Coordinates of C-alpha atoms in Angstrom, one line a residue:
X7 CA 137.4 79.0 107.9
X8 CA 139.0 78.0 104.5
X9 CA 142.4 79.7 103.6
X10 CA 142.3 83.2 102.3
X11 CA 142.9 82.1 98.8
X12 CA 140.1 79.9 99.0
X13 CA 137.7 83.2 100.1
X14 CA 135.6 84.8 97.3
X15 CA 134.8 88.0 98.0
X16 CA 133.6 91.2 95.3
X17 CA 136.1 94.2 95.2
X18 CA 134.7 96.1 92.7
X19 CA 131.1 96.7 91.4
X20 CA 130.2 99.5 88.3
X21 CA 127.0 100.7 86.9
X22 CA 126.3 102.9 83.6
X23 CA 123.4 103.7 82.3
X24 CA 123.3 105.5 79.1
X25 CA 119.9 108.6 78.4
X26 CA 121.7 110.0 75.4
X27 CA 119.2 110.6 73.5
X28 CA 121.3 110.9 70.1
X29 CA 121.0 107.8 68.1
X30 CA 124.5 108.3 66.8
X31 CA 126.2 108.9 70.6
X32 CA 124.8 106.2 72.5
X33 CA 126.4 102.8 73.3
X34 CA 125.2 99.4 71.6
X35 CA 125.1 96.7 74.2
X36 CA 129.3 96.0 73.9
X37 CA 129.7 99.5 74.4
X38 CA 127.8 99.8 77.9
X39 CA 129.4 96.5 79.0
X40 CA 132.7 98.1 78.9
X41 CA 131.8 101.1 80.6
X42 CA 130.6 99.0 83.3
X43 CA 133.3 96.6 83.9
X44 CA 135.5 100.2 84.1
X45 CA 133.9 101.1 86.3
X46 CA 133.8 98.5 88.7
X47 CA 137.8 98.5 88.2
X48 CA 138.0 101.7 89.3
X49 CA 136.0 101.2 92.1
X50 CA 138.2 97.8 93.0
X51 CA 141.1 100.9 93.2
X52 CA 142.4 99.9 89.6
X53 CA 144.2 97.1 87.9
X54 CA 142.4 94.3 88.2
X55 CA 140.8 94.0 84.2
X56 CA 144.1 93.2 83.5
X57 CA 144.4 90.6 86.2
X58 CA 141.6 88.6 85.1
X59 CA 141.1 85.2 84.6
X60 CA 137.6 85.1 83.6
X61 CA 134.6 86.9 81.6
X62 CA 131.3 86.1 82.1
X63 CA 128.5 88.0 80.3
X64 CA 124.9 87.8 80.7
X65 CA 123.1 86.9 77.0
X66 CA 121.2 90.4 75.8
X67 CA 118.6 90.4 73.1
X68 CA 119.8 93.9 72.1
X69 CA 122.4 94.3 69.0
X70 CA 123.0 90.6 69.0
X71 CA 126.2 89.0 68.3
X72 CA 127.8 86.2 69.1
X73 CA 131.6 87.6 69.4
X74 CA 130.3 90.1 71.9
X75 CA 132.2 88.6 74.9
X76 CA 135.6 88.7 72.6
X77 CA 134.4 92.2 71.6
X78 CA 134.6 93.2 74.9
X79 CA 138.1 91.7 75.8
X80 CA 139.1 93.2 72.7
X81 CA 137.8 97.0 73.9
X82 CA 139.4 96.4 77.3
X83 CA 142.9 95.0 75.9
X84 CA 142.6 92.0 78.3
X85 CA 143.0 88.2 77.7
X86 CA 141.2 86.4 80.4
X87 CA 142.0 82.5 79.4
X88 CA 137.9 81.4 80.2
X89 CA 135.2 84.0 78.9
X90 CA 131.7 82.7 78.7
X91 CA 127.9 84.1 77.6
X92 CA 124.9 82.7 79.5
X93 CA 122.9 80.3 77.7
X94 CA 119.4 82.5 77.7
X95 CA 118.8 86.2 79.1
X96 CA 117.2 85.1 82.2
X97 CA 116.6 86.9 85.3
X98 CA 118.7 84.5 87.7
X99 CA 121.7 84.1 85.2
X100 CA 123.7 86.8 87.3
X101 CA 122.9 85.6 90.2
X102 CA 124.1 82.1 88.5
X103 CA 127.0 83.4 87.3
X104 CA 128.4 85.2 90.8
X105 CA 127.7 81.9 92.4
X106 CA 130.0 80.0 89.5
X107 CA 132.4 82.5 90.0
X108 CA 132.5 81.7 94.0
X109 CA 132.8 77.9 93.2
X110 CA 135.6 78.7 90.9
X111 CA 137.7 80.7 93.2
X112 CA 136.9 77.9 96.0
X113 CA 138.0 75.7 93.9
X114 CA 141.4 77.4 92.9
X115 CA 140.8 77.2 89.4
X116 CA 141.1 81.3 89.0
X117 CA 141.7 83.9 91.2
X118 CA 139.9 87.2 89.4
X119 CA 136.6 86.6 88.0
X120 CA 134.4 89.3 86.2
X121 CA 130.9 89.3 85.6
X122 CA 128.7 91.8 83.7
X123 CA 125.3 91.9 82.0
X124 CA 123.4 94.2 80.2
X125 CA 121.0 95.9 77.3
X126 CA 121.0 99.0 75.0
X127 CA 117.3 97.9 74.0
X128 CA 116.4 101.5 73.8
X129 CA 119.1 102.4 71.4
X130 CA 118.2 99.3 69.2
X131 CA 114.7 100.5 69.2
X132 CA 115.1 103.5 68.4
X133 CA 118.1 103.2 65.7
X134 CA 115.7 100.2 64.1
X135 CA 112.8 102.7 63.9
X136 CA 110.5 100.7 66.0
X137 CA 108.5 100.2 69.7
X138 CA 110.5 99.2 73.0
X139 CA 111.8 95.5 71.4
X140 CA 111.1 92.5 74.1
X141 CA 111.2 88.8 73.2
X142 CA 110.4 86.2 75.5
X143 CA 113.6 83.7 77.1
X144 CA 114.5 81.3 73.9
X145 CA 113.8 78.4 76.3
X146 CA 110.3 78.9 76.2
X147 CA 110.0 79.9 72.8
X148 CA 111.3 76.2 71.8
X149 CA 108.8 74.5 74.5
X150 CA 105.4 75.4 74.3
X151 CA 103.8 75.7 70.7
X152 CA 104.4 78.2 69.0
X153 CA 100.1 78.3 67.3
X154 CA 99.0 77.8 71.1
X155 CA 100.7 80.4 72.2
X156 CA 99.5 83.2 69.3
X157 CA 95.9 82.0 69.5
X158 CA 96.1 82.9 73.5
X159 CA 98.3 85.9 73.3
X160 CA 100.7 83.9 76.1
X161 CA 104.1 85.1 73.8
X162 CA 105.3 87.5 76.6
X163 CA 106.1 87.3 80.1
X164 CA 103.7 90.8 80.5
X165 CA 100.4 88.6 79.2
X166 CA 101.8 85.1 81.3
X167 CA 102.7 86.7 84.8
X168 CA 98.8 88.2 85.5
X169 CA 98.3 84.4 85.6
X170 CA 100.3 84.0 89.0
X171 CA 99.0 87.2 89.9
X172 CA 95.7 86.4 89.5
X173 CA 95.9 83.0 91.1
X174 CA 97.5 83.6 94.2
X175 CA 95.3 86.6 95.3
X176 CA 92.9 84.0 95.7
X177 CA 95.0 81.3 96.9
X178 CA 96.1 84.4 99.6
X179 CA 92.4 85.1 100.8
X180 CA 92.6 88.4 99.2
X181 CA 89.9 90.7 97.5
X182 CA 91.1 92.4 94.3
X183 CA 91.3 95.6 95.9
X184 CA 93.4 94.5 98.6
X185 CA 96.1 92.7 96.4
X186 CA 96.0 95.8 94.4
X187 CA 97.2 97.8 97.5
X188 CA 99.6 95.1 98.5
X189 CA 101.0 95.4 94.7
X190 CA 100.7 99.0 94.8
X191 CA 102.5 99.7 98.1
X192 CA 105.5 97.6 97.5
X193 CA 106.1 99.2 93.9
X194 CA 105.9 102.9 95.6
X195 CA 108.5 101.7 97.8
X196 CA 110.7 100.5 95.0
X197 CA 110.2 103.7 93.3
X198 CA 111.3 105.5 96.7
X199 CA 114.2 103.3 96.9
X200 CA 115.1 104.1 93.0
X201 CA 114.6 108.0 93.4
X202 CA 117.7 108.1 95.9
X203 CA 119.4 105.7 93.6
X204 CA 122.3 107.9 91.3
X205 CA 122.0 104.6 88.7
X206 CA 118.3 104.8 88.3
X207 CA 116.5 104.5 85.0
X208 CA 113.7 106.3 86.4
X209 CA 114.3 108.7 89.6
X210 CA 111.6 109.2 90.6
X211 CA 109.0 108.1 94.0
X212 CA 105.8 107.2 92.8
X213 CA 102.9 106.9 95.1
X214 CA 100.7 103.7 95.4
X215 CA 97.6 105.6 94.2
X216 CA 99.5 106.6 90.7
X217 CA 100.9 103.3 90.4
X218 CA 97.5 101.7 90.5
X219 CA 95.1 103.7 88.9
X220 CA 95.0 103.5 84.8
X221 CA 96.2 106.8 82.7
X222 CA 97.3 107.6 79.1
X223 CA 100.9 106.8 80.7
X224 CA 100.1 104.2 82.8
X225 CA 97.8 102.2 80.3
X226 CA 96.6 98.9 81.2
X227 CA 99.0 95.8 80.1
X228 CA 97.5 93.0 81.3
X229 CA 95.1 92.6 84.1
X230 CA 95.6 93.6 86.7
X231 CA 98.9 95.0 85.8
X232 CA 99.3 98.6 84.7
X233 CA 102.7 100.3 83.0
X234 CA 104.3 101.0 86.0
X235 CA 103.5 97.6 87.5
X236 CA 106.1 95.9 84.3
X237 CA 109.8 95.3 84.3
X238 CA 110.6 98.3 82.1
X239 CA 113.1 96.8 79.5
X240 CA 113.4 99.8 77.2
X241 CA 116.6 101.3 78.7
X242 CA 120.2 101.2 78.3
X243 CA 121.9 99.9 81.1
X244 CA 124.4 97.7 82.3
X245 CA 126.8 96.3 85.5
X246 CA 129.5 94.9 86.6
X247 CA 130.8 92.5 89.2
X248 CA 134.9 91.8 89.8
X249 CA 135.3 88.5 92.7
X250 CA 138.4 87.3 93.7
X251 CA 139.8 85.8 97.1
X252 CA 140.3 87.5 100.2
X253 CA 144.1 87.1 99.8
X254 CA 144.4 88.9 96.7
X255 CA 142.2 91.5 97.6
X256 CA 144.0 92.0 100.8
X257 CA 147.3 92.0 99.0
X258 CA 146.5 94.7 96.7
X259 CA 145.2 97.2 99.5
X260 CA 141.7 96.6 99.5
X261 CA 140.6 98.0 102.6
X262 CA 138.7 95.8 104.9
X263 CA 135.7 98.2 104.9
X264 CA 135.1 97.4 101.1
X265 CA 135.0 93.9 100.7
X266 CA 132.0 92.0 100.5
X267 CA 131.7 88.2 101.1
X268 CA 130.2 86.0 98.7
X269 CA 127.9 83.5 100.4
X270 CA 126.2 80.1 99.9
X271 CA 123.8 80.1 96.9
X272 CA 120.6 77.6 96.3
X273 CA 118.8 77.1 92.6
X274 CA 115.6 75.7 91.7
X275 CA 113.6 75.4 88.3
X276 CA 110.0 74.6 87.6
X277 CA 108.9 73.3 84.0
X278 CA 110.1 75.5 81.1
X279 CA 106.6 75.3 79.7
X280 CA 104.1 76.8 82.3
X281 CA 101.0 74.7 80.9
X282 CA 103.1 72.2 82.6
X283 CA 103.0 73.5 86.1
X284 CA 101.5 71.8 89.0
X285 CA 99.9 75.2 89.8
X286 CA 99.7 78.9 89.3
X287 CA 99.4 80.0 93.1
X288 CA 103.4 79.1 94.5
X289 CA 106.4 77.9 93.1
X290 CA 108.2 74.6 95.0
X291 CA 111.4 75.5 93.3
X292 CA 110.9 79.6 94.6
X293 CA 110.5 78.1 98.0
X294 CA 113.3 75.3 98.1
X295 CA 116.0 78.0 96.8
X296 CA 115.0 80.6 99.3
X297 CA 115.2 78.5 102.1
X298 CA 117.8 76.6 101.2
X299 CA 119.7 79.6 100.8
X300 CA 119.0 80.9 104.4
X301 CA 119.7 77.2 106.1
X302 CA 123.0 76.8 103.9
X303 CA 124.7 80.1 105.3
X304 CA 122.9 79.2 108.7
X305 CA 121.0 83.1 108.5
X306 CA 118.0 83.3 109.8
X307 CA 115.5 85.3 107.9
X308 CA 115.0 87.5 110.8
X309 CA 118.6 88.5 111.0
X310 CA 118.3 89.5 106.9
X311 CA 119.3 93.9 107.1
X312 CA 118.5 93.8 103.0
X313 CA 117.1 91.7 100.5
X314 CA 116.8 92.1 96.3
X315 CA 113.6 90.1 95.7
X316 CA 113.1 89.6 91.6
X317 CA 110.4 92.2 90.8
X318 CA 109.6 91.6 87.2
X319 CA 106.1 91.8 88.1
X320 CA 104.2 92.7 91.6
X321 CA 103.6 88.6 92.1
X322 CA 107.4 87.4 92.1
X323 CA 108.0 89.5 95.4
X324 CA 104.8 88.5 96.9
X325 CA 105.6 85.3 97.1
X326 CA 108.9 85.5 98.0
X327 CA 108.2 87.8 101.0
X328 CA 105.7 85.3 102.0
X329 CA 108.1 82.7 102.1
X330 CA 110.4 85.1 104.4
X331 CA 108.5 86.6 106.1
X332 CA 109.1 89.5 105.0
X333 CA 107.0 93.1 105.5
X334 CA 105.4 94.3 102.6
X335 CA 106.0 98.2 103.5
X336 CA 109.9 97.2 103.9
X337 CA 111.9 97.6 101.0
X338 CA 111.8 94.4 98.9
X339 CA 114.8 96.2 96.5
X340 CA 118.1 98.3 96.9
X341 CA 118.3 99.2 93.2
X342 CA 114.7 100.1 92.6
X343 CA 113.3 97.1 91.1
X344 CA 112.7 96.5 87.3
X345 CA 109.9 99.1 86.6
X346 CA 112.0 102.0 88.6
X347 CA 115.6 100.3 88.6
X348 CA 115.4 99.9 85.4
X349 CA 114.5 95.8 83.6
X350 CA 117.7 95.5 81.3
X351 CA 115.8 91.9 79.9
X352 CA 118.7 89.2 82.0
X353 CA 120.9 91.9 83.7
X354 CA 118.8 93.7 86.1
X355 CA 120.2 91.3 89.3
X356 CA 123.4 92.6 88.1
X357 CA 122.2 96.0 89.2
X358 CA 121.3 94.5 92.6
X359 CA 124.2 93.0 92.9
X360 CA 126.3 95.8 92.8
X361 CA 123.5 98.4 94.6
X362 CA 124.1 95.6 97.6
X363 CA 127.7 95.8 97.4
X364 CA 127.2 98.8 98.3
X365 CA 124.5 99.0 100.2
X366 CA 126.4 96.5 102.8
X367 CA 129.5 98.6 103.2
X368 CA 127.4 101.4 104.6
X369 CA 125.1 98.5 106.8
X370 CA 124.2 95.8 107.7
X371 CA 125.3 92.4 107.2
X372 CA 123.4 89.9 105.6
X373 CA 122.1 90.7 102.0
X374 CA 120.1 88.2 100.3
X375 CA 119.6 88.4 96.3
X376 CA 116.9 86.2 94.3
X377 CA 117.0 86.1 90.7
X378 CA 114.0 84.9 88.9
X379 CA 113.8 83.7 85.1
X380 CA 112.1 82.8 82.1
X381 CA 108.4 82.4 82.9
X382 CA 108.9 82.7 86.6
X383 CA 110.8 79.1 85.9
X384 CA 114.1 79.5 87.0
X385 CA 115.0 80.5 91.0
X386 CA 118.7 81.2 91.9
X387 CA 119.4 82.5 95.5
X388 CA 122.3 83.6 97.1
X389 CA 123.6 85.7 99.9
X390 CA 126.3 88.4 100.6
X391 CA 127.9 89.6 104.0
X392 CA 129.6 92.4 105.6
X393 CA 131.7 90.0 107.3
X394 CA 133.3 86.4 106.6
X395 CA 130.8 83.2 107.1
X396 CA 132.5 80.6 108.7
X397 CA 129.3 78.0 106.6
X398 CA 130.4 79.6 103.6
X399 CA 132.8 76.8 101.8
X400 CA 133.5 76.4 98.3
X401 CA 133.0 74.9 96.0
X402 CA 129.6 74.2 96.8
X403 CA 126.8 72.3 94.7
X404 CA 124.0 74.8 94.3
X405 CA 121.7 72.6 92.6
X406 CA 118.5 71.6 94.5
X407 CA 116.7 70.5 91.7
X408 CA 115.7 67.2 92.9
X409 CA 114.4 68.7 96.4
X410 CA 111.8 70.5 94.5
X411 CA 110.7 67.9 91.9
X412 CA 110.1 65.8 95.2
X413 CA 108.1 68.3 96.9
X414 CA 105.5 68.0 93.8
X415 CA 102.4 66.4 93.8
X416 CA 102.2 66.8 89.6
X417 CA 100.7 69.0 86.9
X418 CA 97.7 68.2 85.3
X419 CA 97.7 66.9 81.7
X420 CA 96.9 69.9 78.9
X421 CA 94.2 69.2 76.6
X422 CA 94.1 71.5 73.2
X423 CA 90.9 71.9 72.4
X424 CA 88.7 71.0 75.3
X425 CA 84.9 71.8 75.5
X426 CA 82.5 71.1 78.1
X427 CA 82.2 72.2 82.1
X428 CA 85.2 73.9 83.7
X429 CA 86.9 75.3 86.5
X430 CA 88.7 78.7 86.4
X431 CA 92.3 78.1 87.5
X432 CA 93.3 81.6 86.7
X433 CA 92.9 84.1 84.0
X434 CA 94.3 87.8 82.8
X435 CA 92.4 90.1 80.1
X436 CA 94.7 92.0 77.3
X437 CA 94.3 95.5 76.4
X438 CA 96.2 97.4 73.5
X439 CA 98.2 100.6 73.2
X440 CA 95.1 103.0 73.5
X441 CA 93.5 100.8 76.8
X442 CA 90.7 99.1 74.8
X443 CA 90.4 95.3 75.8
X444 CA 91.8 93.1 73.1
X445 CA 90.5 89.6 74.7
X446 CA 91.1 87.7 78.0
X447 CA 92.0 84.5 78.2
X448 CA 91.0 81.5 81.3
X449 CA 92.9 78.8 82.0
X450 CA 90.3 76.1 83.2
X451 CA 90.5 72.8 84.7
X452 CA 88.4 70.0 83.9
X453 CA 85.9 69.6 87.2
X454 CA 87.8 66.8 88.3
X455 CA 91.1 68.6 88.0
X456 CA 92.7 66.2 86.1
X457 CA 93.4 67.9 83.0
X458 CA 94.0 71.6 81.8
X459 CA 92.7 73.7 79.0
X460 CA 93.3 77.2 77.7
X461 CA 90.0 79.5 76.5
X462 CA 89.2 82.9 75.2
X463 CA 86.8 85.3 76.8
X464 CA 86.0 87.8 72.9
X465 CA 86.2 91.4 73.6
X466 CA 82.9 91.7 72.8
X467 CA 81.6 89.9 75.8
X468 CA 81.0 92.5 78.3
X469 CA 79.1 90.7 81.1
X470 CA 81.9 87.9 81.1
X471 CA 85.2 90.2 81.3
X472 CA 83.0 92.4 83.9
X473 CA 82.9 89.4 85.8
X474 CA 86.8 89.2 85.3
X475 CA 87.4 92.4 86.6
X476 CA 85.5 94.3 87.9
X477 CA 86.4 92.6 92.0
X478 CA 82.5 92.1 92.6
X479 CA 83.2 88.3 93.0
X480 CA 86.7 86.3 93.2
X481 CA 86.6 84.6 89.6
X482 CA 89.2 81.6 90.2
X483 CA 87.0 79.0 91.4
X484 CA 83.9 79.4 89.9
X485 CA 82.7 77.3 87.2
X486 CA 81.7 78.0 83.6
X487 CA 81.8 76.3 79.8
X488 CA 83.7 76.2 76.9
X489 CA 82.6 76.0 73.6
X490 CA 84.3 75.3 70.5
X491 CA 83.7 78.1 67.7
X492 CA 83.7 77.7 64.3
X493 CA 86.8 79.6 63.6
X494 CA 88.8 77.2 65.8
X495 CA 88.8 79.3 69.0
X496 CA 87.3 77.2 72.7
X497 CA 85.5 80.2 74.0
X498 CA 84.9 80.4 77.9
X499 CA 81.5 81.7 79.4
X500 CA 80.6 81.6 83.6
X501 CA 78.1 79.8 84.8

């Protein structure tokens, strides 16, 4: 066991989330970042903003500025000599940042670290005069084409996700209507789990048969996703996370009872640019940070009492549960997921973070947190415990980048523009604000799957996005055409 000053451990978490509904009373995004890290002072028993050594914020998209980090030292009259902003708003960043914060401590570079993240994109919204504002992570807007990704309606991660979706129900064996009920009873139990959480955006248990079926306020997104199957990112919410050693926390009083145990932490990325993955049906780099997560702290995933698996979307905790093991009727959350929890764009593992803080000094001991990011990209793993880890040493190198590049066997070349026989590799279909389908889109393979091409099914076409939908036949697999049009579009029709 390394020495007590070479122990990170969380003291102190906070959560605030913000439903005044007056424009001119509600928090910008600085505001609810300081309420936060308050918080999670006064939950450390006081004191410790003033001790820090570190700031780390998440990047938010809402009320953007570039001093936020030294607005917040400012509003909290501390000086912490190394404050930082993560590079994108991705889902894994906190998850990131924690496990920077452990190596940091290990190291004996700084012995109070804080960490906080989140978004008042409901303020912004509403202050702006506008809809809920989402953008997608600024790493994928600068690597795939901007004209590819407008003609195909693939800007946001609501119209790319239904790909994975869409791909692994069939890669899984399962009918339509039985990844539906998979989908819609692990959302009903992250809505349960939100309902009896106090930090909640939405409190309230929903049950699979509302989550699932289509209504003026749960509209169709993209199939087969409804409202409540989305991260829900107009909110304003945010966290907060203080780590230091187990000496310091022990010196200033922190009872044993509170102290959680930062553990072992494993990342793994797939290409920025998803026309560049090898597949839509599992993620390598999901798999290697899972598991290397579990062998690294040598827990089994049996002997896991709670887990946060990423739940932007029904398909990120499939697959991860698959990879654990995990039942699909036991809680995949203990903050309520991103449609319930609330989806505050790069913060919500913050949220987790801190709902398995304290989740863990009430039971259990072993808490595992995945953070997902970008595209369903970027994987970042890492585990918290009740009590001390004796495989827990830092600094640690997290990176197991080049594990998962090895377990590839390659992506297929994409071709703009092809036309001629195709496979269906997956698909989604769009709808607008009132349910009426906008367009779908395929994304085919060549029929010797060497290359990969993008094509529209037009609203118009009935008997095609019938075909799509409807469950009457699994559609990934079959074969079709695609035709160039005269207005530029390929155009995809079954065979």
């Amino acid at each position: 066991m390394p020495a007590a000053d070479r122990v990170p451990v969380i003291v102190g978490v906070g959560q605030f989330a913000d439903h005044t509904e007056r424009n001119e009373d509600a928090l910008d995004t600085v505001g609810l970042l300081v309420a936060a890290l308050r918080k999670a002072d006064q939950d450390a028993g006081g004191g410790w903003l003033a001790r820090a050594q570190s700031l780390h914020i998440v990047d938010h998209l809402s009320f953007r500025d570039p001093k936020s980090t030294e607005r917040v030292t400012k509003e909290l009259g501390i000086a912490p000599r190394l404050v930082g902003r993560g590079s994108y708003p991705g889902g894994e960043t906190p998850v990131l940042l924690l496990n920077e914060a452990a190596n940091r401590i290990g190291a004996g570079e700084l012995d109070v670290a804080l960490i906080a993240g989140g978004e008042a994109l409901r303020t912004e919204a509403r202050r702006r005069g506008y809809g809920v504002f989402a953008a997608p992570p600024r790493t994928e807007q600068r690597t795939t084409p901007q004209p590819l990704r407008v003609r195909y309606g693939l800007m946001l991660p609501t119209n790319v996700y239904p790909l994975y979706e869409n791909a692994t129900r069939a890669a899984f064996g399962q009918t339509l209507a039985g990844a539906q009920t998979e989908s819609g009873l692990i959302w009903s139990v992250s809505s349960e789990v939100a309902a009896q959480n106090p930090n909640a955006w939405i409190q309230k248990a929903y049950t699979p048969s509302e989550i699932l079926t289509p209504t003026a306020e749960n509209r169709p997104i993209a199939f087969p996703y409804n409202k409540l199957m989305v991260a829900n990112s107009s909110v304003n919410m945010a966290g907060a996370v203080i780590v230091t050693s187990l000496a310091s926390a022990r010196a200033a009083g922190v009872p044993e009872d509170r102290l959680i145990y930062v553990g072992l932490g494993a990342a793994a990325n797939e290409p920025d640019n998803f026309l560049e993955r090898e597949g839509y049906d599992r993620s390598v780099s999901m798999e290697v940070s899972l598991k290397r997560c579990l062998e690294l702290n040598q827990i089994a995933a049996n002997e896991l009492d709670h887990v946060e698996l990423y739940s932007c979307f029904p398909v990120i905790p499939k697959l991860a549960r698959r990879i654990l093991g995990w039942p699909a009727g036991k809680p995949t959350t203990v903050y309520g997921g991103l449609t319930f929890g609330g989806g505050p764009i790069g913060a919500p593992m913050i949220h987790a973070i801190a709902c398995m803080v304290e989740k863990l000094r009430v039971s259990g001991n072993n808490g595992l947190v995945f953070g997902n990011g970008g595209f369903a990209n970027h994987n970042h793993t890492i585990m918290l415990t009740r009590s001390a880890n004796a495989a827990a040493v830092f600094p640690q190198d997290f990176d197991f980048q080049s594990e998962a590049d090895a377990a590839r066997t390659g992506a297929p070349a994409y071709e703009e523009g092809y036309a001629g026989q195709g496979v269906i590799e997956s698909y989604t279909v769009f709808y607008d604000r009132t349910g009426a389908t906008t367009f779908g889109v395929v994304v085919g393979r060549t029929i010797d799957g060497s290359r990969r091409f993008l094509a529209k099914v037009p609203a118009e076409d009935r008997e095609e996005l019938a075909f799509l939908t409807t469950g009457e036949h699994e559609p990934v697999g079959t074969t079709g055409q695609a035709f160039a049009t005269d207005d530029g579009d390929i155009v995809w029709r079954s065979e």
